[in-house]
XYZ file of C-alpha atoms in Angstrom:
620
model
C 61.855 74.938 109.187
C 62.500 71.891 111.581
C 59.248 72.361 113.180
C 57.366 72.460 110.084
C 59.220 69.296 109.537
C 58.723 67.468 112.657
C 55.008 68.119 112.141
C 54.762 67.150 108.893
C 56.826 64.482 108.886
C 54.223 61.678 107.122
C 53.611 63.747 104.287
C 57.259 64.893 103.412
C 57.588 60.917 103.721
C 55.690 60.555 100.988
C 56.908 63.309 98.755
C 60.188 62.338 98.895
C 58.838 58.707 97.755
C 57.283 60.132 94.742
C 60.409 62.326 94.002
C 62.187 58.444 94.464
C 59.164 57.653 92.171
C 60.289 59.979 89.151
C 63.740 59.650 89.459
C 63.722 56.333 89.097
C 61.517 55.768 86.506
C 60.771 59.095 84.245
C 64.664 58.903 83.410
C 64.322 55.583 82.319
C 61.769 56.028 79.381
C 64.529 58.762 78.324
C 67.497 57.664 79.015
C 68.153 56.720 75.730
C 66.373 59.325 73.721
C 68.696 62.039 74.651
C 71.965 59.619 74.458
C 73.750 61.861 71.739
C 75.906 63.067 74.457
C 75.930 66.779 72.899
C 73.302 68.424 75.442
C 74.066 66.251 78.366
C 74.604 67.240 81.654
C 76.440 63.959 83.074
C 77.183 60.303 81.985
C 77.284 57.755 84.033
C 78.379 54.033 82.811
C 78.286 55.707 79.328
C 74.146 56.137 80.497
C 73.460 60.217 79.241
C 71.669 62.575 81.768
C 70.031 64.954 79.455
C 70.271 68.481 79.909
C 66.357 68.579 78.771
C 66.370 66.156 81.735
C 67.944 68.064 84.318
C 66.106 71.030 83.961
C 62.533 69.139 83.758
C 63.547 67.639 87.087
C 64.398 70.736 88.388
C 61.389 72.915 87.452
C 59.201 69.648 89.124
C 61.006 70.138 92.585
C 60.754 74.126 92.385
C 57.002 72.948 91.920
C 56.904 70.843 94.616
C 58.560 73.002 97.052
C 56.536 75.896 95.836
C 53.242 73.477 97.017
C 54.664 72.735 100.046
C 54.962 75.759 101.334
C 51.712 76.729 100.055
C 52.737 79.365 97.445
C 54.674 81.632 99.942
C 57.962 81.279 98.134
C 59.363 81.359 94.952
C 61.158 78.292 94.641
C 63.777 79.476 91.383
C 65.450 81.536 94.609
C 67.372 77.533 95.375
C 68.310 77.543 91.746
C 71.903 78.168 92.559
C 75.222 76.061 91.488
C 75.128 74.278 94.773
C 71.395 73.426 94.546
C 71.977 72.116 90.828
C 74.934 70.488 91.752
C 72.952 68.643 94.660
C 70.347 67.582 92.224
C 72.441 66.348 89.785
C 74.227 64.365 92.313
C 70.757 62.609 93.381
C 69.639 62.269 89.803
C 73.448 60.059 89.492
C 72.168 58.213 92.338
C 69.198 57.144 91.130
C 70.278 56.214 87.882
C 72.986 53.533 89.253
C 70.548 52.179 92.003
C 67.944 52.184 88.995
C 70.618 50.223 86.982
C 71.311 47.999 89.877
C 67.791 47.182 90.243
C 67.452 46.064 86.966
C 71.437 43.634 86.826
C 69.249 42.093 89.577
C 66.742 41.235 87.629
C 63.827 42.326 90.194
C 60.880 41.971 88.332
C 57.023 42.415 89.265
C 54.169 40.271 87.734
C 50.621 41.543 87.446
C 49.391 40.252 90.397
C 51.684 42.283 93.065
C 51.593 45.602 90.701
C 47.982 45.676 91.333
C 48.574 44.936 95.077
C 50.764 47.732 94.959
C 48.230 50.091 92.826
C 45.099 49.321 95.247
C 47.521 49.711 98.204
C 48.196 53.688 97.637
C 46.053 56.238 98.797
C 46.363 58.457 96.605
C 44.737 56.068 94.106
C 41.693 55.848 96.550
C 38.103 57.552 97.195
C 36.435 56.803 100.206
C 38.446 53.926 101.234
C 38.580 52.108 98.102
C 40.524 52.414 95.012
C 39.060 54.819 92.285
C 39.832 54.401 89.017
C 39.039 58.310 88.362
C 41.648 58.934 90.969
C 44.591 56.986 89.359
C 43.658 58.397 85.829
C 44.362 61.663 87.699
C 47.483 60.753 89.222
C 48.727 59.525 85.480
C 47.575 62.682 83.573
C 49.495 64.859 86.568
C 52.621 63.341 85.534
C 55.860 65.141 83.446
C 55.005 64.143 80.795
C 51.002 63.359 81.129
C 50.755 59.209 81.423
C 47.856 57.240 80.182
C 46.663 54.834 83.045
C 48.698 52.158 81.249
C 51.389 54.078 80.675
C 51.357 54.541 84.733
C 50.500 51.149 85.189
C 54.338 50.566 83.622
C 56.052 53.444 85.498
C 54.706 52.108 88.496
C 55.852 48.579 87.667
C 59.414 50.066 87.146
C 59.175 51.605 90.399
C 58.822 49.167 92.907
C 61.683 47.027 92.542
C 63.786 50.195 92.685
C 62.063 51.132 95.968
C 62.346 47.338 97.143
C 66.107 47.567 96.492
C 66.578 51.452 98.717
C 64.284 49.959 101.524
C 66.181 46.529 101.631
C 69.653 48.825 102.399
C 68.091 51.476 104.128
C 65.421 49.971 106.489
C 66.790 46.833 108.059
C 69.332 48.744 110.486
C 68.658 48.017 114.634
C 70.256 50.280 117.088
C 71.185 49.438 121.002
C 68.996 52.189 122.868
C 72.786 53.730 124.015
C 73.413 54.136 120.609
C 70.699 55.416 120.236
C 70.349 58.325 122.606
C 74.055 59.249 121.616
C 72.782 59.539 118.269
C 70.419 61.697 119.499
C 72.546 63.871 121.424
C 75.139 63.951 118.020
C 72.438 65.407 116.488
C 71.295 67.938 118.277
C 74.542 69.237 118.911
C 75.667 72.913 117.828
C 78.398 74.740 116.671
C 78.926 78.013 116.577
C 80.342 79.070 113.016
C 81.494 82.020 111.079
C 82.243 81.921 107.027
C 85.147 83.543 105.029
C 84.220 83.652 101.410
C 87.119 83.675 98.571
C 85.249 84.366 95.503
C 86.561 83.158 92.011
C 85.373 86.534 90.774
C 88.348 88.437 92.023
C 91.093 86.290 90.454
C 89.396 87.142 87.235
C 91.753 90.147 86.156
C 94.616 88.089 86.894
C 94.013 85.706 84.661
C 94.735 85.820 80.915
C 93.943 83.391 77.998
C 96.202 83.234 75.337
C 94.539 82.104 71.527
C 96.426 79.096 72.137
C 94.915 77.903 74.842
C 91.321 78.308 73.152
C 92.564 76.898 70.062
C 93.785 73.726 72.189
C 90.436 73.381 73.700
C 88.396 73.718 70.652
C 90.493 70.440 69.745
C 90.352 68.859 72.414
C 86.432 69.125 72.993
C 84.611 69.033 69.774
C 81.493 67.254 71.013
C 80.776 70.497 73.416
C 81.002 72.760 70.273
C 78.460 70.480 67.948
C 75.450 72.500 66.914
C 73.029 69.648 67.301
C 70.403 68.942 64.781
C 67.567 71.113 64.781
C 64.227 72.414 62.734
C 61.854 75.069 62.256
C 58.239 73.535 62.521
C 54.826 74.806 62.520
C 52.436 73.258 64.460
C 48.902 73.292 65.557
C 46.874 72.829 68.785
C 43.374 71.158 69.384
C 42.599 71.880 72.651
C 39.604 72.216 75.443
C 40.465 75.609 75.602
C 40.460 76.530 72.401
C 37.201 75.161 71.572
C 35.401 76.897 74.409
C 36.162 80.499 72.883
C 34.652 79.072 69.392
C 31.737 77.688 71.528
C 29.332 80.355 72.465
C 26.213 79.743 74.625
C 22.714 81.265 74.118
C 20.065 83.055 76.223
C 17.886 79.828 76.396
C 20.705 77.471 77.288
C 21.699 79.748 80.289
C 17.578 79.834 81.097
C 17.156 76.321 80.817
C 20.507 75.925 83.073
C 19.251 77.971 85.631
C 15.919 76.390 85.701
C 17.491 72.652 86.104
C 19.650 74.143 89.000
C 17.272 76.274 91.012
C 17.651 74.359 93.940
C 21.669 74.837 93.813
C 20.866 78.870 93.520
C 18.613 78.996 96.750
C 19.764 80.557 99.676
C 18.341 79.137 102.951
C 16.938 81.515 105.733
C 19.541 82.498 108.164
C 19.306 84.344 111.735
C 21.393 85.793 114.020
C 21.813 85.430 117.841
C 23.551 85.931 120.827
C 23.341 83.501 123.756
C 24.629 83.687 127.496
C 25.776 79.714 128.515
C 25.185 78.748 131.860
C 24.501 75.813 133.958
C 21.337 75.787 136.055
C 17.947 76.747 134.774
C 17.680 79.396 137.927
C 21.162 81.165 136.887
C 19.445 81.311 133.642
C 16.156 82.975 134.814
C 17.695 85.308 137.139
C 19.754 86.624 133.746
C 16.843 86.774 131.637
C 14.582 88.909 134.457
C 17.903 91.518 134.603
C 18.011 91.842 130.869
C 14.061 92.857 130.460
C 15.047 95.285 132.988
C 18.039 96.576 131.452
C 18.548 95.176 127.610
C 21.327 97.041 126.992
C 23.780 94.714 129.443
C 23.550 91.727 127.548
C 27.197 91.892 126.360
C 28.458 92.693 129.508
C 26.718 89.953 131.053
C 28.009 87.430 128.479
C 31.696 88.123 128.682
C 31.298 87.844 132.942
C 28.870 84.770 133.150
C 28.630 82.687 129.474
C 30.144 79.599 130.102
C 30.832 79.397 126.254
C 34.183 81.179 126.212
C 34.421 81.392 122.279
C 31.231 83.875 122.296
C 31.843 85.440 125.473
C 34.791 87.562 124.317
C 32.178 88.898 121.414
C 29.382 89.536 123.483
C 27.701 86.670 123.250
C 27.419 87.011 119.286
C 27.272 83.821 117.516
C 27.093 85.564 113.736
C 25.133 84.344 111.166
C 24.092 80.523 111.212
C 21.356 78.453 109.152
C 18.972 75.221 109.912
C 21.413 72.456 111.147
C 23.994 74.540 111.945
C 22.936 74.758 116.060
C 21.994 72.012 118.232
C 18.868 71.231 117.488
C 16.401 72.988 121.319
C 19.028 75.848 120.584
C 17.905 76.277 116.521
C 14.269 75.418 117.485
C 13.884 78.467 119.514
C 15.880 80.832 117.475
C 14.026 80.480 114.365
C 11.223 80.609 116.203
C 11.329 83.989 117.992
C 10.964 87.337 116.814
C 13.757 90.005 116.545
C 15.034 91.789 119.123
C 13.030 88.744 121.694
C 14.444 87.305 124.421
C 14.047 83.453 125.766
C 15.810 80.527 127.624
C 16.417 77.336 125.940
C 17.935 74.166 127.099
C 20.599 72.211 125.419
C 22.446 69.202 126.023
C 25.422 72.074 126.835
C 23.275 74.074 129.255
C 21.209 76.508 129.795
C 21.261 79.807 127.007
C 19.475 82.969 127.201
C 18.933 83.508 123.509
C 18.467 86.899 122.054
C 17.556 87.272 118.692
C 19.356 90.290 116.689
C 18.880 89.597 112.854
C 17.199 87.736 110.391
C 17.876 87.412 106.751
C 14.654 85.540 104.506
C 15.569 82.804 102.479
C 15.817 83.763 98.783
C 16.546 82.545 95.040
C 19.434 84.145 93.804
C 18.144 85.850 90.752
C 19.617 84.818 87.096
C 21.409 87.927 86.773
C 23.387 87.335 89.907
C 24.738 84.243 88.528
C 24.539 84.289 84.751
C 28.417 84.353 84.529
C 28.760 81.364 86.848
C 26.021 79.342 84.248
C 27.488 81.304 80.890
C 31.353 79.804 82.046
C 29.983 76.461 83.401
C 27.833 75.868 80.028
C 31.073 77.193 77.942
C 33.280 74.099 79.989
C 30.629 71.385 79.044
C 30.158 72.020 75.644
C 34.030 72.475 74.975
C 34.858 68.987 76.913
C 32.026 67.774 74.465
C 32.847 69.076 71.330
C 36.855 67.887 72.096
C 35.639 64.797 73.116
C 33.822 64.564 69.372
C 36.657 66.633 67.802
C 39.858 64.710 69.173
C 39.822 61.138 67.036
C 38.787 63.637 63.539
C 41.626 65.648 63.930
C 44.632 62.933 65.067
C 42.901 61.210 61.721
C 43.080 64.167 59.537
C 46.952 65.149 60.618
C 47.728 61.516 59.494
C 45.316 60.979 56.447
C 46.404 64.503 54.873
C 50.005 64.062 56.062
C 50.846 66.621 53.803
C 50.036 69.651 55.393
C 48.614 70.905 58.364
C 46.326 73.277 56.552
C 43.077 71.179 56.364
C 43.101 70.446 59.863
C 43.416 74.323 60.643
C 40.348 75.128 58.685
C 37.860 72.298 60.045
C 38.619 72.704 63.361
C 39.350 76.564 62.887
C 42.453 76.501 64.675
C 45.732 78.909 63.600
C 48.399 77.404 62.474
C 51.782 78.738 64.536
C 55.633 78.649 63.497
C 58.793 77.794 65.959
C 62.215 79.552 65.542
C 65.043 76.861 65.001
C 64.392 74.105 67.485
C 67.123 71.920 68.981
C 67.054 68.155 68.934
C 65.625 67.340 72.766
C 64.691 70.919 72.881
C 67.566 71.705 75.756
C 67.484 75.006 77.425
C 64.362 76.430 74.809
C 61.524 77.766 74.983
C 59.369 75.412 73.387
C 55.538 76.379 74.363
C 53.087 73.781 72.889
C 56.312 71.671 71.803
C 57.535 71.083 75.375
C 56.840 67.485 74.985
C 59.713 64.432 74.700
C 56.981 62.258 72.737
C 56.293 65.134 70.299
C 60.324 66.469 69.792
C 60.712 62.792 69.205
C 58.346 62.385 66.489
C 59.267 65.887 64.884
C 62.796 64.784 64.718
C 62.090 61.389 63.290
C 62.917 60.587 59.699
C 59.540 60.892 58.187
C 59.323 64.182 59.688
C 62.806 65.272 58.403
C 62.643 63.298 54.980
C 59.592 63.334 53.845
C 58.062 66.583 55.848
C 55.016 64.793 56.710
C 52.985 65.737 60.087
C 53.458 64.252 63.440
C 50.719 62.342 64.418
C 48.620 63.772 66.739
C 50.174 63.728 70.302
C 48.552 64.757 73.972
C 50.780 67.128 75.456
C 48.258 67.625 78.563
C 44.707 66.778 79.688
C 42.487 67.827 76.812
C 45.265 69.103 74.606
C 46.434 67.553 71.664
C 49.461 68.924 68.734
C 50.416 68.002 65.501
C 53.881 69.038 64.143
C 55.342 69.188 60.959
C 59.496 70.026 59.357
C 59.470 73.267 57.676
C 63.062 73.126 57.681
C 65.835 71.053 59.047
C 69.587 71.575 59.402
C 71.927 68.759 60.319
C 74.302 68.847 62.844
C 77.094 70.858 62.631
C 80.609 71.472 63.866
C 81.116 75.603 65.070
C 83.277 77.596 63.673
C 86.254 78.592 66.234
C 85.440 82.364 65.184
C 82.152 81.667 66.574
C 82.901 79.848 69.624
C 86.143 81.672 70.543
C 84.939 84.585 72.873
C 83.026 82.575 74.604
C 85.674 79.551 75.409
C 88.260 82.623 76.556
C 85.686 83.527 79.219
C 85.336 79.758 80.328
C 88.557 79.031 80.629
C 89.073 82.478 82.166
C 86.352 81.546 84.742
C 87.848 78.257 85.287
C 91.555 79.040 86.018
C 89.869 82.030 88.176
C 88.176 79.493 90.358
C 91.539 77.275 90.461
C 92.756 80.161 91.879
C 90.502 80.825 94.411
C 91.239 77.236 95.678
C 94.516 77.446 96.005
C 94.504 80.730 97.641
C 92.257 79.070 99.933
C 93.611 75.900 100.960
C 96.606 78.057 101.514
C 94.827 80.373 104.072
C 93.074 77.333 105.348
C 96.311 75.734 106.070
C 97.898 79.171 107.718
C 94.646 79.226 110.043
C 95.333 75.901 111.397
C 99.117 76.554 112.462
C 97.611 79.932 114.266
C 98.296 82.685 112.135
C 96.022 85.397 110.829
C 95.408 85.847 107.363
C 93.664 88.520 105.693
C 89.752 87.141 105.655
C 86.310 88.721 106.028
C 83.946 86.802 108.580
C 80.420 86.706 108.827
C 78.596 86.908 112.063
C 78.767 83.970 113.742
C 75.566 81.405 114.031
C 74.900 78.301 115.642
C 74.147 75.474 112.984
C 73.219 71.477 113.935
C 72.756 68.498 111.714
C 68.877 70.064 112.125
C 69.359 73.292 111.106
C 71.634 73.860 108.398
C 71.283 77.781 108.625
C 72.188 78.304 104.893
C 75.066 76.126 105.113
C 75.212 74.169 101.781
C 74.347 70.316 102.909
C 78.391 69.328 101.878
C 79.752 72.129 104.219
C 77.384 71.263 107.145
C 79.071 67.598 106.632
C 82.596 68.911 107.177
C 81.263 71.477 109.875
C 79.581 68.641 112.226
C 82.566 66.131 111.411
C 85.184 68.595 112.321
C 87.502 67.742 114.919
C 86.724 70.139 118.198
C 88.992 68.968 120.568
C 90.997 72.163 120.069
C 88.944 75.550 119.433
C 88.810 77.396 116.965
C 88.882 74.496 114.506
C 88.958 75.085 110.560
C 87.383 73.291 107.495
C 87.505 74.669 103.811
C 85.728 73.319 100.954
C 85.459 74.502 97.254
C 82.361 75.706 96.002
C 81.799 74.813 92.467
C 81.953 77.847 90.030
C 81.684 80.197 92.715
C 85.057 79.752 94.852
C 87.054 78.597 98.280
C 84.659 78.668 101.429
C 86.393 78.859 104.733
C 84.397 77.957 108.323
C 85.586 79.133 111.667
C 84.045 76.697 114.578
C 84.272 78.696 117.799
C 81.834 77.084 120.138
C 80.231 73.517 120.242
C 76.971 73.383 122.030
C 75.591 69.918 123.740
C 72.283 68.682 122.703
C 70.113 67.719 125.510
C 70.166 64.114 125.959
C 66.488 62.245 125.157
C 64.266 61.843 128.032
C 63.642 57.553 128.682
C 59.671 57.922 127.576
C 61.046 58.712 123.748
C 59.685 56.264 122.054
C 60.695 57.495 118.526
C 64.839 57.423 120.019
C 65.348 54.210 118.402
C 62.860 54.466 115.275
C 64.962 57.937 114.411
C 68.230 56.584 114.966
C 67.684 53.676 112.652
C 66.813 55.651 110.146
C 69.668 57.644 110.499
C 71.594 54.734 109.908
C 69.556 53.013 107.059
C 70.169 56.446 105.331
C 73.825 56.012 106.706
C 73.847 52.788 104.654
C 72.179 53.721 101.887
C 74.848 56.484 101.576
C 77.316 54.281 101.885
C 75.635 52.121 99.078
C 75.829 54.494 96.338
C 79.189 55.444 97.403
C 80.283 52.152 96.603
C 78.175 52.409 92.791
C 79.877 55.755 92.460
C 83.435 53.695 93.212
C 82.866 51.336 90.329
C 81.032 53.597 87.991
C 82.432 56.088 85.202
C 80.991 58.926 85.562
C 81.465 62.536 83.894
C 79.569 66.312 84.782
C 79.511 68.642 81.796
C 79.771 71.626 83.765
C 79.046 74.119 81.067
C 75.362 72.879 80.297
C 74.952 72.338 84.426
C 75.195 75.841 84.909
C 72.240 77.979 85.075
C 71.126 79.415 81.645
């Protein structure tokens, strides 16, 4: 993992500033929509993290860790309570630097948001900013963005990123400092973990109706059922329109005909060639092969200067016009098969044989009539949405009254939701999973006078219109209903007290030298580099542990799971950095700009009021 790090280093640079990106400004547009405090996950300054929040920014890093490693995980493996937890705590971050930003009234005029915006590759084709490109970067945001709608997230953005670099990216370090940084973090220690799980306290523990009773009082905003509706809705769609859209024998003809050229295949040949230097170390090969044919491969792996085709024989597989140097291609598709010849290159010398030859040929209809028949299908369905789209947003609105005509013109079905939770928290939503759209089906047109939604995009060629079936205000639960499920929280949460107490009390008989009763795991050497598995708030304790005596101790409570004990038996030196590292003092000052930054929010966290809902942070 640290070498695919180190070598990707400029692109995880910029990841991480586009996770920065939506942090800091996605949360902002809905900050307040979700502010009823019922499905939050945190508060902080009396500012609501949304549970519908939460998990959209977790299901966007499980996405982007899934891409960086190319598919070969499955990124909901890190959804665990230390991983949420860890989220969470960045999401807090962000929102008081975000709020920071803004006291400090950093503001961007027109002028340097379109520096910015012709500044960022990603916006660029060929050099030079493309407008096709940023329209793609806004539409492949959660939720979709129109390029103005970017234009403003952007705008957000960058005096929240000119506030993190200010703190983090001014720090210089003395070259001693440096390398001793370096050596600090390269360091090992060899560690072993004792686990004291909450789950075994669990039988020990009972909860009286009392105590469930006292917390029903106590907490009647966690026991709200929020507002919510049954809808029907329906979806105009790309998609949709292409399996209404079917495509006849003389479109695919016509297609085929206008794209012959695309359907050709050029003429290929196959050779094998012997590399050598001098033209008389090339004729001397060529008079021993018309003596004995069969030796060319032989020949080639023991003389060919070309060492990629030596190994094969001298094969150089199949190859078109233009794919050779041009005296090597000449003679090649000039011979006959089975011939041999000498030709000179700007590489050498090559005795050529020629061992296959394919004719050039037009790849009949048949061959690709599915290619054309799902190509044609695409067109005519981005057409006939682009035609459809305005019609239908005007018909939802126009006939607000029902959904129905819309269904019929554009021959769409009309579909029906279960109950549906204000902000849509932990649900399975489908076509609804949109904040614009729960928005608008929760205004008070939609709940008063059960007209539809307007018609909202959702995604790139996708558009839905909503409307109320039925609504139900929120609602207090009933402690019958709630009842069973409050014993087993409070169960789970006195179990975990537990499991911390038990622990910091073997944690504190460890460190006077006695022996309790614990199960360790094999021991493992873990750096600030290579965490090993250790959760990133353990590694802090592990690497900050005092060493001078062996075997050193640190415990630290795991949230909802239990008491976490590590054993540090061995501390391993880093090598110190050799004098020609030129990177010593750019990677120790960014270890202490992100020292600083740390200690930045630290101090926002010391001022602010802030509150976790553990119940809705837990995985559902």
């Amino acid at each position: 993992m640290f070498d695919f790090v180190q070598k990707h280093k400029r692109w995880l640079q910029v990841f991480l500033g586009l996770i920065a990106i939506t942090f800091a400004t996605w949360g902002i547009e809905s900050y307040t929509r979700f502010a009823s405090g019922r499905d939050t996950v945190a508060s902080v300054n009396g500012s609501d993290i949304s549970q519908r929040e939460f998990e959209a920014q977790l299901r966007a890093q499980q996405e982007q860790l899934r891409r960086m490693f190319g598919g070969r995980i499955d990124p909901a493996a890190f959804d665990n309570p230390e991983g949420r937890r860890a989220l969470l705590d960045q999401m807090i971050a962000e929102r008081l630097v975000a709020t920071e930003s803004a006291k400090r009234h950093l503001l961007v005029d027109d002028k340097r948001l379109m520096d910015f915006i012709l500044s960022v590759p990603d916006f660029q084709e060929a050099g030079k900013f493309s407008p096709e490109a940023f329209e793609r970067a806004a539409r492949s945001q959660n939720p979709p963005l129109t390029p103005r709608q970017f234009e403003e997230r952007l705008r957000q953005s960058i005096p929240f990123r000119q506030l993190v670099s200010s703190i983090g990216e001014t720090g210089i370090v003395p070259r001693a400092v440096a390398a001793r940084l370096a050596a600090i973090e390269a360091q090992q220690r060899e560690v072993a973990e004792a686990r004291i799980p909450a789950r075994q306290f669990l039988d020990k523990v009972k909860i009286d109706e009392a105590k469930v009773k006292e917390y029903y009082d106590q907490n009647p905003a966690e026991l709200r059922v929020p507002e919510r509706v049954r809808a029907e809705y329906v979806v105009l769609s790309a998609e949709a329109l292409a399996k209404q859209e079917g495509v006849t024998e003389e479109e695919i003809k016509k297609s085929y005909e206008d794209r012959a050229p695309a359907f050709r295949v050029d003429e290929q040949r196959r050779a094998s060639h012997i590399l050598v230097k001098t033209q008389e170390e090339a004729d001397k090969i060529l008079a021993e092969l018309k003596k004995n044919p069969g030796a060319f491969a032989e020949l080639a792996k023991k003389q060919s200067q070309d060492p990629g085709s030596a190994e094969k024989g001298g094969d150089l597989g199949w190859f078109a016009r233009g794919a050779m140097v041009k005296p090597f291609e000449d003679a090649a598709f000039s011979m006959k098969q089975g011939e041999l010849r000498v030709a000179q290159s700007e590489f050498g010398f090559h005795v050529v044989r020629l061992t296959g030859v394919q004719p050039g040929k037009v790849r009949p209809l048949e061959e690709v009539r599915k290619e054309l028949t799902a190509d044609l299908t695409r067109q005519k369905a981005a057409r006939k949405y682009a035609e459809s789209s305005e019609a239908f947003g005007n018909m939802v609105y126009e006939q607000s009254e029902s959904l129905k005509p819309a269904a019929e013109r554009f021959k769409l079905q009309i579909q029906t939701t279960g109950w549906v939770s204000k902000g849509g928290a932990g649900q399975e939503l489908g076509a609804l999973d949109n904040p614009k759209l729960l928005a608008a089906l929760f205004s008070a047109d939609a709940i008063s006078n059960k007209r539809n939604t307007d018609a909202i995009e959702v995604a790139p060629n996708t558009l839905v219109a909503a409307r109320v079936l039925e609504y139900q205000p929120a609602s207090q639960k009933k402690l019958e209903e709630v009842k069973n499920d409050l014993a087993e929280r409070l169960q789970r949460q006195e179990a975990l007290r537990l499991a911390e107490q038990d622990g910091a009390a073997k944690l504190e008989q460890l460190k006077k030298g006695e022996n309790p009763s614990l199960t360790w795991s094999a021991p493992r050497l873990v750096s600030r580099r290579a965490a090993q598995g250790l959760p990133a708030n353990v590694l802090r304790n592990v690497v900050a542990a005092d060493t001078s005596t062996l075997p050193a101790y640190v415990g630290t409570s795991i949230p909802d799971t239990g008491y976490l004990i590590v054993r540090i038996s061995k501390v391993v030196d880093g090598q110190p950095p050799s004098a020609e590292d030129k990177q010593l003092e750019a990677r120790a000052a960014g270890m202490a700009g992100a020292a600083d930054y740390e200690a930045y929010v630290a101090t926002l966290k010391g001022r602010a009021s802030i509150s976790v809902n553990s119940p809705n942070l837990e995985k559902k």
